[in-house]
mmCIF file of C-alpha atoms in Angstrom:
data_model
loop_
_atom_site.group_PDB
_atom_site.id
_atom_site.type_symbol
_atom_site.label_atom_id
_atom_site.label_comp_id
_atom_site.label_asym_id
_atom_site.label_seq_id
_atom_site.Cartn_x
_atom_site.Cartn_y
_atom_site.Cartn_z
ATOM 1 C CA MET L 1 76.269 44.036 -15.198
ATOM 2 C CA TYR L 2 76.607 43.638 -19.225
ATOM 3 C CA GLY L 3 73.233 42.230 -19.579
ATOM 4 C CA LYS L 4 71.632 45.264 -17.356
ATOM 5 C CA THR L 5 73.735 47.569 -19.650
ATOM 6 C CA ARG L 6 72.288 45.894 -22.751
ATOM 7 C CA LEU L 7 68.727 46.090 -21.526
ATOM 8 C CA ARG L 8 68.873 49.459 -20.542
ATOM 9 C CA ARG L 9 70.025 50.176 -23.968
ATOM 10 C CA ASN L 10 67.344 48.381 -25.593
ATOM 11 C CA GLN L 11 65.087 50.178 -23.412
ATOM 12 C CA THR L 12 66.259 53.283 -24.316
ATOM 13 C CA LEU L 13 66.316 52.369 -27.976
ATOM 14 C CA ALA L 14 62.395 50.955 -27.949
ATOM 15 C CA THR L 15 61.343 54.513 -25.923
ATOM 16 C CA ALA L 16 63.116 56.618 -28.642
ATOM 17 C CA LEU L 17 61.784 54.696 -31.513
ATOM 18 C CA LEU L 18 58.294 55.246 -29.695
ATOM 19 C CA TRP L 19 58.494 58.550 -29.446
ATOM 20 C CA GLY L 20 59.485 59.225 -33.027
ATOM 21 C CA ALA L 21 56.793 57.015 -34.112
ATOM 22 C CA VAL L 22 54.108 58.885 -32.020
ATOM 23 C CA TYR L 23 55.892 62.367 -33.086
ATOM 24 C CA THR L 24 55.745 61.274 -36.729
ATOM 25 C CA ILE L 25 51.987 60.140 -36.606
ATOM 26 C CA CYS L 26 51.091 63.318 -34.578
ATOM 27 C CA LEU L 27 52.737 65.710 -36.897
ATOM 28 C CA LEU L 28 50.835 64.246 -39.567
ATOM 29 C CA ILE L 29 47.621 64.285 -38.469
ATOM 30 C CA ILE L 30 48.063 68.202 -37.444
ATOM 31 C CA LYS L 31 49.451 68.683 -40.906
ATOM 32 C CA ARG L 32 46.900 67.004 -43.020
ATOM 33 C CA VAL L 33 43.807 67.053 -40.829
ATOM 34 C CA ASP L 34 41.575 69.746 -40.437
ATOM 35 C CA LEU L 35 41.166 69.733 -36.358
ATOM 36 C CA PRO L 36 39.496 72.076 -33.910
ATOM 37 C CA VAL L 37 41.826 74.073 -32.217
ATOM 38 C CA LYS L 38 41.372 72.319 -28.716
ATOM 39 C CA THR L 39 41.803 68.784 -30.400
ATOM 40 C CA GLY L 40 45.027 70.266 -32.277
ATOM 41 C CA ILE L 41 46.536 71.382 -28.992
ATOM 42 C CA GLY L 42 45.813 67.792 -27.171
ATOM 43 C CA ILE L 43 47.439 65.742 -30.078
ATOM 44 C CA ALA L 44 50.438 68.303 -30.637
ATOM 45 C CA LEU L 45 51.052 67.502 -26.915
ATOM 46 C CA VAL L 46 51.003 63.948 -27.019
ATOM 47 C CA PRO L 47 54.598 63.345 -28.250
ATOM 48 C CA VAL L 48 55.712 65.439 -25.211
ATOM 49 C CA LEU L 49 54.354 62.547 -22.697
ATOM 50 C CA PHE L 50 56.405 59.787 -25.171
ATOM 51 C CA PHE L 51 59.580 62.192 -24.863
ATOM 52 C CA LEU L 52 59.576 62.673 -21.318
ATOM 53 C CA ILE L 53 59.310 58.987 -20.797
ATOM 54 C CA PHE L 54 62.225 58.434 -23.398
ATOM 55 C CA LEU L 55 64.073 61.111 -21.136
ATOM 56 C CA VAL L 56 63.697 59.018 -18.065
ATOM 57 C CA PHE L 57 65.267 55.769 -19.597
ATOM 58 C CA LEU L 58 67.894 57.854 -21.671
ATOM 59 C CA ILE L 59 69.011 59.401 -18.193
ATOM 60 C CA ARG L 60 68.933 55.937 -16.371
ATOM 61 C CA GLU L 61 71.112 54.479 -19.017
ATOM 62 C CA VAL L 62 73.591 57.544 -18.897
ATOM 63 C CA ALA L 63 73.520 56.985 -15.009
ATOM 64 C CA SER L 64 74.776 53.092 -15.525
ATOM 65 C CA MET L 65 77.344 54.167 -18.332
ATOM 66 C CA ASP L 66 81.030 54.091 -17.315
ATOM 67 C CA GLU L 67 83.427 57.161 -17.338
ATOM 68 C CA LEU L 68 84.328 57.186 -21.062
ATOM 69 C CA GLN L 69 81.034 56.376 -22.153
ATOM 70 C CA ARG L 70 79.625 59.574 -20.264
ATOM 71 C CA LYS L 71 82.182 61.458 -21.632
ATOM 72 C CA ILE L 72 81.383 60.645 -25.125
ATOM 73 C CA GLN L 73 77.798 61.297 -24.492
ATOM 74 C CA THR L 74 78.558 64.975 -22.733
ATOM 75 C CA GLU L 75 80.396 65.973 -25.655
ATOM 76 C CA ALA L 76 77.643 64.723 -28.193
ATOM 77 C CA VAL L 77 75.259 66.675 -26.219
ATOM 78 C CA VAL L 78 77.303 69.816 -25.833
ATOM 79 C CA THR L 79 78.015 69.841 -29.757
ATOM 80 C CA ALA L 80 74.379 69.227 -30.645
ATOM 81 C CA PHE L 81 73.406 72.113 -28.243
ATOM 82 C CA LEU L 82 76.122 74.620 -29.676
ATOM 83 C CA LEU L 83 75.157 73.392 -33.467
ATOM 84 C CA GLY L 84 71.502 73.868 -32.663
ATOM 85 C CA LEU L 85 72.472 77.439 -31.213
ATOM 86 C CA LEU L 86 74.466 78.188 -34.332
ATOM 87 C CA LEU L 87 71.358 77.343 -36.891
ATOM 88 C CA LEU L 88 69.018 79.040 -34.693
ATOM 89 C CA MET L 89 71.375 82.119 -34.506
ATOM 90 C CA THR L 90 71.872 81.895 -38.125
ATOM 91 C CA LEU L 91 68.245 81.569 -39.120
ATOM 92 C CA GLY L 92 67.601 84.483 -36.757
ATOM 93 C CA MET L 93 69.810 86.608 -38.240
ATOM 94 C CA LEU L 94 68.776 85.670 -41.856
ATOM 95 C CA ASP L 95 64.906 86.224 -40.876
ATOM 96 C CA ARG L 96 66.138 89.984 -39.892
ATOM 97 C CA VAL L 97 67.287 90.535 -43.443
ATOM 98 C CA VAL L 98 65.012 88.202 -45.661
ATOM 99 C CA THR L 99 61.587 87.133 -44.396
ATOM 100 C CA LEU L 100 62.117 83.328 -44.353
ATOM 101 C CA ASP L 101 59.288 81.329 -45.324
ATOM 102 C CA ARG L 102 57.595 79.620 -42.233
ATOM 103 C CA ASN L 103 56.514 76.585 -44.490
ATOM 104 C CA ASP L 104 60.167 75.794 -45.188
ATOM 105 C CA TRP L 105 61.714 76.845 -41.687
ATOM 106 C CA GLY L 106 59.343 76.391 -38.794
ATOM 107 C CA TYR L 107 60.254 75.191 -35.615
ATOM 108 C CA LEU L 108 59.548 71.309 -36.573
ATOM 109 C CA ASP L 109 62.021 71.701 -39.289
ATOM 110 C CA LEU L 110 64.977 72.002 -36.566
ATOM 111 C CA VAL L 111 63.705 68.842 -34.788
ATOM 112 C CA PRO L 112 65.790 66.362 -37.246
ATOM 113 C CA PHE L 113 68.932 68.786 -37.233
ATOM 114 C CA MET L 114 69.004 68.460 -33.428
ATOM 115 C CA GLY L 115 69.383 64.728 -33.951
ATOM 116 C CA LEU L 116 71.852 65.003 -36.758
ATOM 117 C CA PHE L 117 74.034 67.064 -34.764
ATOM 118 C CA TYR L 118 74.097 65.110 -31.742
ATOM 119 C CA ALA L 119 75.088 61.908 -33.956
ATOM 120 C CA ILE L 120 78.021 64.132 -35.496
ATOM 121 C CA GLY L 121 78.972 64.955 -31.940
ATOM 122 C CA TRP L 122 78.742 61.535 -31.048
ATOM 123 C CA TRP L 123 80.966 60.406 -33.871
ATOM 124 C CA ILE L 124 83.574 62.715 -33.186
ATOM 125 C CA ALA L 125 83.706 62.211 -29.683
ATOM 126 C CA ARG L 126 83.739 58.409 -30.400
ATOM 127 C CA ARG L 127 86.604 58.555 -32.666
ATOM 128 C CA LYS L 128 88.373 61.070 -30.365
ATOM 129 C CA TYR L 129 88.401 58.408 -27.462
ATOM 130 C CA SER L 130 88.363 55.273 -29.501
#
């Protein structure tokens, strides 16, 4: 069973890295190349497909985990969700008072924070149950 778990973890990691690379490439293309609207929309949607593939592998990996590992993952996701909600709420409230520059705080700028928040939640849960 250990070999299967390791294989699933490696597959999940590979699909995550692939999504990250595709996301970064598409983002750079959209930011630096003047594209027709339809082409831009198509390029913007390419990472969605790769993220869906990553989700399938991630769900399979979590399904194969033991109860403790699932609990850690659940707490990490809940922490990330709540911190993400806090960030969105804070930015929304600040935007009502002072207009935030969309070049500094767009939706794309929130994506790395979600990963960071998940990592924080995972670290806290891992320490809690270790």
